[in-house]
PDB file of C-alpha atoms in Angstrom:
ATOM      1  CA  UNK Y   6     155.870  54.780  -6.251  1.00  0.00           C
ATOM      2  CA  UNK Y   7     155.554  51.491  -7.246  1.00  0.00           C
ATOM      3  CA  UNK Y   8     152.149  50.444  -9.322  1.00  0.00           C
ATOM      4  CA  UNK Y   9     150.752  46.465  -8.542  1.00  0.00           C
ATOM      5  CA  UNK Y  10     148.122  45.116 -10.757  1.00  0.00           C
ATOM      6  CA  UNK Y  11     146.896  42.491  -8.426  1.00  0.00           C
ATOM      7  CA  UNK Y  12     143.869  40.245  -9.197  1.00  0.00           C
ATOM      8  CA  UNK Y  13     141.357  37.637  -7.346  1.00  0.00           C
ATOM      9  CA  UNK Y  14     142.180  34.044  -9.152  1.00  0.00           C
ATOM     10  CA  UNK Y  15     139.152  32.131 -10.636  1.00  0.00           C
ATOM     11  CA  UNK Y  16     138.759  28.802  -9.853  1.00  0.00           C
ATOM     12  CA  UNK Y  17     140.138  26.027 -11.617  1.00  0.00           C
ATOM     13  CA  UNK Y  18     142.805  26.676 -14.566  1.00  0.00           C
ATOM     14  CA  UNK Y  19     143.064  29.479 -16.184  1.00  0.00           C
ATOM     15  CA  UNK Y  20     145.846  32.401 -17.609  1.00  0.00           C
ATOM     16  CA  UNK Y  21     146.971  35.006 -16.136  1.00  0.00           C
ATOM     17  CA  UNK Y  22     149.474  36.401 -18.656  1.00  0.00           C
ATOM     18  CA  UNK Y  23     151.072  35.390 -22.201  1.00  0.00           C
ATOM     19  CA  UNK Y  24     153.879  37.374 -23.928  1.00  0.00           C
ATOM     20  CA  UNK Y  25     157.109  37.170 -26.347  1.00  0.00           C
ATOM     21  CA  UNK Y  26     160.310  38.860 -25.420  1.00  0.00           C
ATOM     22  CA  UNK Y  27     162.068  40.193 -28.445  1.00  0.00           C
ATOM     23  CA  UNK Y  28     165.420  38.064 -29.038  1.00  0.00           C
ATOM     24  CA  UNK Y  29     167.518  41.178 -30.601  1.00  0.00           C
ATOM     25  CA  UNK Y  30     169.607  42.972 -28.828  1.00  0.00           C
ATOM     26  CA  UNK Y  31     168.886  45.850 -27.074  1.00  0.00           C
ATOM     27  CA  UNK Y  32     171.742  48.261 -26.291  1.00  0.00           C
ATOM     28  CA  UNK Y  33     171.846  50.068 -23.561  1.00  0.00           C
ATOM     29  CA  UNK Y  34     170.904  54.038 -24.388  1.00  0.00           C
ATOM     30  CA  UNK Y  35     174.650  55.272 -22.819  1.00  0.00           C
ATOM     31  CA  UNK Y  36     178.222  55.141 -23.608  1.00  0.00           C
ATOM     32  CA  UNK Y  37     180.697  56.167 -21.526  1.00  0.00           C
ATOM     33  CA  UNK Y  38     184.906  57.007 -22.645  1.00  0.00           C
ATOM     34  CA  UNK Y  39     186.629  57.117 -19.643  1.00  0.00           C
ATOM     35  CA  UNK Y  40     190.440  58.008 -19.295  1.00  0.00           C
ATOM     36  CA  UNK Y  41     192.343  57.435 -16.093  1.00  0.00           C
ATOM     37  CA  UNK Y  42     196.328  57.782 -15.898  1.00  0.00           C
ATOM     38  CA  UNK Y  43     198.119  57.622 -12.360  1.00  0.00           C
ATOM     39  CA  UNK Y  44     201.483  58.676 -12.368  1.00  0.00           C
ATOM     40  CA  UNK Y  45     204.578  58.520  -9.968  1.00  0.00           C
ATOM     41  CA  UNK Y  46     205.260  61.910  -8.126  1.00  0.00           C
ATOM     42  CA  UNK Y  47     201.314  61.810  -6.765  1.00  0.00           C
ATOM     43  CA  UNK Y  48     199.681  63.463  -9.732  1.00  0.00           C
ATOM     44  CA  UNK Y  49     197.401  61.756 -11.830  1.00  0.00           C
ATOM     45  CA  UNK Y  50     194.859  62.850 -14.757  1.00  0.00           C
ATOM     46  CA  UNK Y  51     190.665  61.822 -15.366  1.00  0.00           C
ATOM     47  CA  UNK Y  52     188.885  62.434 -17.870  1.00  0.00           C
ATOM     48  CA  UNK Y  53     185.094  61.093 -18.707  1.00  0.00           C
ATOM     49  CA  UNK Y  54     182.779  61.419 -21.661  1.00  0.00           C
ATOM     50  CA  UNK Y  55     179.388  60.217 -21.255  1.00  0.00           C
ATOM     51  CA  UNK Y  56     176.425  60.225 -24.394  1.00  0.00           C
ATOM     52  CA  UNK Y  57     173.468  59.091 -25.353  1.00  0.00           C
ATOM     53  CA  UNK Y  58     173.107  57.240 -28.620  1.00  0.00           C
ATOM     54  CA  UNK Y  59     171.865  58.908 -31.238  1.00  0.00           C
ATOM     55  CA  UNK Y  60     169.829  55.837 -32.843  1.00  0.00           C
ATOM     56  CA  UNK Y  61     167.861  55.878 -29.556  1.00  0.00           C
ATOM     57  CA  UNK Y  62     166.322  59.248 -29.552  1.00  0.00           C
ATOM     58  CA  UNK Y  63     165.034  59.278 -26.475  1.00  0.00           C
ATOM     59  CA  UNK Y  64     165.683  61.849 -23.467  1.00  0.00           C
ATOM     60  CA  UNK Y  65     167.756  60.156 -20.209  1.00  0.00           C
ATOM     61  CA  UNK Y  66     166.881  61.514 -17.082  1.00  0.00           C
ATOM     62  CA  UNK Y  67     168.147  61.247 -13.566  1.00  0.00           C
ATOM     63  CA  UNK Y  68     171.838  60.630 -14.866  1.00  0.00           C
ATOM     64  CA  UNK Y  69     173.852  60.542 -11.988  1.00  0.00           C
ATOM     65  CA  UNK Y  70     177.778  59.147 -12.501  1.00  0.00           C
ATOM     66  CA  UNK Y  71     179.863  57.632  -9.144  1.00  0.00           C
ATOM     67  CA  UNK Y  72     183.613  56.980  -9.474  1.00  0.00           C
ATOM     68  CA  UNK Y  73     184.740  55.009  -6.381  1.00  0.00           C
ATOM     69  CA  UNK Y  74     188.655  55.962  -6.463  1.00  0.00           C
ATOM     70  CA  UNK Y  75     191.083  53.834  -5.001  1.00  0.00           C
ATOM     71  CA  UNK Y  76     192.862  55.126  -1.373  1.00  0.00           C
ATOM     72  CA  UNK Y  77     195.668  56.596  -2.439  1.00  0.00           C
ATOM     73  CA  UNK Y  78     193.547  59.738  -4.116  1.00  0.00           C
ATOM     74  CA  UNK Y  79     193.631  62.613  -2.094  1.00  0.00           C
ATOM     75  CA  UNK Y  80     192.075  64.895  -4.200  1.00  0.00           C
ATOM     76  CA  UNK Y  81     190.570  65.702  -7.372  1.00  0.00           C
ATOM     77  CA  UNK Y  82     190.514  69.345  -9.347  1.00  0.00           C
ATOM     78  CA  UNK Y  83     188.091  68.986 -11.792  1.00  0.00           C
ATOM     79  CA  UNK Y  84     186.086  70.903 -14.442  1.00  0.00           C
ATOM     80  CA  UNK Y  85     182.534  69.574 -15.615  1.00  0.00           C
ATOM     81  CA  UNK Y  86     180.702  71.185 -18.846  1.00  0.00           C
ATOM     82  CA  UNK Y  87     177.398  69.919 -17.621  1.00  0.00           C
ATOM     83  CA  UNK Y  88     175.739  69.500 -13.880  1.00  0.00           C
ATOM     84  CA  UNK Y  89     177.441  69.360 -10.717  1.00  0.00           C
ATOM     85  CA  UNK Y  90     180.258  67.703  -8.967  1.00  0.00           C
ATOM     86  CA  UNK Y  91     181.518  66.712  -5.668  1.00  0.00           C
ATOM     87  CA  UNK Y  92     183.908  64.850  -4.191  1.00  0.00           C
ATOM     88  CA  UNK Y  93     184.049  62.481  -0.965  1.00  0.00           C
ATOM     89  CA  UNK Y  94     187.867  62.603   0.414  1.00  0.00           C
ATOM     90  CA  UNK Y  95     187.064  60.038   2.957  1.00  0.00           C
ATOM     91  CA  UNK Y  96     185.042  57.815   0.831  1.00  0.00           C
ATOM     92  CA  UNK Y  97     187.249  58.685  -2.310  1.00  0.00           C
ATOM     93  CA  UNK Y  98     184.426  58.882  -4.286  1.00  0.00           C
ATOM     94  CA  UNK Y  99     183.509  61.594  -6.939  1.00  0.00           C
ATOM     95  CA  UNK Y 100     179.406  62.030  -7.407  1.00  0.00           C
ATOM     96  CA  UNK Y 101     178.834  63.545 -10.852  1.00  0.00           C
ATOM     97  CA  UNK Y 102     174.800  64.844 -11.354  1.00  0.00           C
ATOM     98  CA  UNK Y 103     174.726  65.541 -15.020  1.00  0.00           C
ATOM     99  CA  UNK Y 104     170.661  65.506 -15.266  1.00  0.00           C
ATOM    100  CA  UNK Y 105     168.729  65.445 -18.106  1.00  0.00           C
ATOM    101  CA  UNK Y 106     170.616  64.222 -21.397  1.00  0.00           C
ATOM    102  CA  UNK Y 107     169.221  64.569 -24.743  1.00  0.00           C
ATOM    103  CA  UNK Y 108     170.820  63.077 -28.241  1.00  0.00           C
ATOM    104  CA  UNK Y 109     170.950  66.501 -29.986  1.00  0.00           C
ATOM    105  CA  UNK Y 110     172.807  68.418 -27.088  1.00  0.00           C
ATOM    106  CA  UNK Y 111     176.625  68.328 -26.247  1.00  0.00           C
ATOM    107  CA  UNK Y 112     178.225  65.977 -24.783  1.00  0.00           C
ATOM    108  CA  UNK Y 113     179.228  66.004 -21.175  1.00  0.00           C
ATOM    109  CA  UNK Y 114     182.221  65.972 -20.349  1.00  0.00           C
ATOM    110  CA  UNK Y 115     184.409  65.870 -16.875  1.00  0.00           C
ATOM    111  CA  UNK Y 116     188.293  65.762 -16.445  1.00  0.00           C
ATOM    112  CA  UNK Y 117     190.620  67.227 -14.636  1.00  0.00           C
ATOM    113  CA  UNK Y 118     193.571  66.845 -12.183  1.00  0.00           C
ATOM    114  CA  UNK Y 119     194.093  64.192  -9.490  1.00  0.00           C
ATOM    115  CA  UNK Y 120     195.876  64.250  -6.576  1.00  0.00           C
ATOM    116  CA  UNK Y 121     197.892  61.289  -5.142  1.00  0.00           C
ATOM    117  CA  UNK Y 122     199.608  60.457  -1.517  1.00  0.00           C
ATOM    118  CA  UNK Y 123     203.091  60.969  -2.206  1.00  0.00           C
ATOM    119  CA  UNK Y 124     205.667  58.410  -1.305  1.00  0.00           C
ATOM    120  CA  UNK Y 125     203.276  55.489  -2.104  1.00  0.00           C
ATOM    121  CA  UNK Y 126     203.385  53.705  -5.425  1.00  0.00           C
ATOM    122  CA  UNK Y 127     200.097  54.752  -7.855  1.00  0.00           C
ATOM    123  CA  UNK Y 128     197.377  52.259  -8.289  1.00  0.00           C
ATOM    124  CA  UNK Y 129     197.721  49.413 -10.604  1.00  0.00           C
ATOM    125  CA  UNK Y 130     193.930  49.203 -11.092  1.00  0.00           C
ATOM    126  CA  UNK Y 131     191.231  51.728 -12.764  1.00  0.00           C
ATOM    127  CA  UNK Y 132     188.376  52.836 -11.024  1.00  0.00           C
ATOM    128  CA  UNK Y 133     184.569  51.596 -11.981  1.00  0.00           C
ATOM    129  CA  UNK Y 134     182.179  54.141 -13.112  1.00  0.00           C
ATOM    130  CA  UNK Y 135     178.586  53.934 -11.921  1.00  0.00           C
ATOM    131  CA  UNK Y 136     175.850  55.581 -13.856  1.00  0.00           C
ATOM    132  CA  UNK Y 137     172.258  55.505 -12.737  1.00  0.00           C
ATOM    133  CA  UNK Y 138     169.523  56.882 -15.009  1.00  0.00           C
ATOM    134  CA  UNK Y 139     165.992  56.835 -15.913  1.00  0.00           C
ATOM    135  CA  UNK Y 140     164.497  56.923 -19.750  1.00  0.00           C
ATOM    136  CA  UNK Y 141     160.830  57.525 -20.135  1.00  0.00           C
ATOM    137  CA  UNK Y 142     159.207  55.252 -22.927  1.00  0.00           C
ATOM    138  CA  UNK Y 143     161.671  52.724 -23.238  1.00  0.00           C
ATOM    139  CA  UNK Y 144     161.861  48.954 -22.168  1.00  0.00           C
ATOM    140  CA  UNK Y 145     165.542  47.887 -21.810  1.00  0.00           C
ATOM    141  CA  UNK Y 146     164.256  44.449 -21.331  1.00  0.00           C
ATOM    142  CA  UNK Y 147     162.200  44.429 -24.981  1.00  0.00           C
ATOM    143  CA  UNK Y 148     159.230  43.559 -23.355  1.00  0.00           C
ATOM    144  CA  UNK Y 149     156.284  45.088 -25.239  1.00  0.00           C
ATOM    145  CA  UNK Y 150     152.525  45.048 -24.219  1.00  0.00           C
ATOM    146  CA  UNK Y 151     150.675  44.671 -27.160  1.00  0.00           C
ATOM    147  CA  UNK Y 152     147.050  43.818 -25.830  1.00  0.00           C
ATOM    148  CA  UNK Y 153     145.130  43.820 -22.712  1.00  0.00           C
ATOM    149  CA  UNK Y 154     141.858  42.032 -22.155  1.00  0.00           C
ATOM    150  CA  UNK Y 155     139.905  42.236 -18.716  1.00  0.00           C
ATOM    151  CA  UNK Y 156     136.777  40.067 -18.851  1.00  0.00           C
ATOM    152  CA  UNK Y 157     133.871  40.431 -16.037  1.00  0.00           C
ATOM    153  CA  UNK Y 158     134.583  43.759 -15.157  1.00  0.00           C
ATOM    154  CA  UNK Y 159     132.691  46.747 -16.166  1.00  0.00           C
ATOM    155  CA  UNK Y 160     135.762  48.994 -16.509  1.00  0.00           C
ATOM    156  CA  UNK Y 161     137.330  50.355 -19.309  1.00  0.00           C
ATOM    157  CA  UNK Y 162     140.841  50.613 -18.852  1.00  0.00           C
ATOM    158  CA  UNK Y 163     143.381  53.099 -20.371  1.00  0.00           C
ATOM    159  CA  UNK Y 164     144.351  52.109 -23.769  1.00  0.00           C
ATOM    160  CA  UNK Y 165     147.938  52.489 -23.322  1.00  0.00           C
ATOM    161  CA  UNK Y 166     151.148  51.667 -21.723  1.00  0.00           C
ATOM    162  CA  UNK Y 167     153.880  53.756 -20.101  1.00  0.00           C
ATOM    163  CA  UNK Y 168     157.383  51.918 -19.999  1.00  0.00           C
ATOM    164  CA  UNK Y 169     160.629  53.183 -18.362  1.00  0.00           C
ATOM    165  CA  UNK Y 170     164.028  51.891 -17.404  1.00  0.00           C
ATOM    166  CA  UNK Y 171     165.770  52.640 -14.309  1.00  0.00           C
ATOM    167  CA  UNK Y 172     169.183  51.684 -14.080  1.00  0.00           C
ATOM    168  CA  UNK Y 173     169.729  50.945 -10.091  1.00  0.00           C
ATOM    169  CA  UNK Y 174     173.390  50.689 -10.623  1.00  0.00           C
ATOM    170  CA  UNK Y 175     175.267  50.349 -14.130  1.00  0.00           C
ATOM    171  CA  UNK Y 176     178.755  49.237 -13.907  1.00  0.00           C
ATOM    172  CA  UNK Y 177     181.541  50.287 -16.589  1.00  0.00           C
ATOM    173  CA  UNK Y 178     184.700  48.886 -16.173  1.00  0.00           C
ATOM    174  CA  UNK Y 179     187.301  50.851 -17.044  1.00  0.00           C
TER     175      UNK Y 179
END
């Protein structure tokens, strides 16, 4: 669920909101070493790492990989060390649900055999990889609330803020 501060405007001038956005860079919390090799005969072979990095420290949740393959896959035979897998023949698309990541645990891993029409040249072009995740406690952005002041209110609010990144859909290239 989605949480709105909202807020009646005084009148005349006034500010609503002042902040500083860190210029460093902020990495994203993933990495991702896919392999993809489509060879004449209508064989092919995958292979994908995904891990956390282990400066970040923090725990991903929700990880969820999509590999849209191009047409000519028929099929994929693949072996996962973490989560589930499935795979969409008409779509051509393989759905990975790894879960909960943490920095200290292995690293998953999928790969495998894929299956090609035969007769019909292989594809010139890798798939894209998809990851969607969620990390508790961490601004991708660098946006950091350091202070809140409410003034004509008698309420006490929390002293604290929760921050978390969703990823909606994070594109690798590969």
């Amino acid at each position: 669920s989605e949480r709105i501060l909202s807020f009646v405007p005084p009148d005349g001038r006034f500010r609503l909101i002042s902040y500083n956005v860190s210029t460093g860079v902020h990495m994203l919390p993933l990495y991702a070493k896919p392999r993809v090799l489509f060879q004449e005969g209508g064989t092919g072979r995958f292979e994908l790492t995904i891990g956390t990095k282990q400066a970040m420290g923090k725990n991903v949740e929700k990880v969820v990989v999509t590999v849209p393959f191009p047409k000519q896959v028929l099929n994929v035979n693949l072996t996962q060390s973490v989560g589930t897998y499935s795979f969409d023949p008409i779509k051509k698309e393989l759905t990975w649900e790894i879960g909960k990541m943490q920095a200290q645990n292995p690293t998953p891993n999928i790969k495998g055999n894929i299956s090609l029409q035969s007769g019909v040249p292989p594809p010139e072009e890798s798939p894209t990889i998809f990851l969607d995740f969620k990390i508790s406690a961490y601004a991708a952005s660098g946006l950091k609330v350091s202070r809140l002041d409410i003034y004509g209110e008698k309420y006490k609010p929390f002293k604290g803020v929760k921050y978390y990144t969703t990823a909606g859909r994070y594109q690798i290239r590969t």
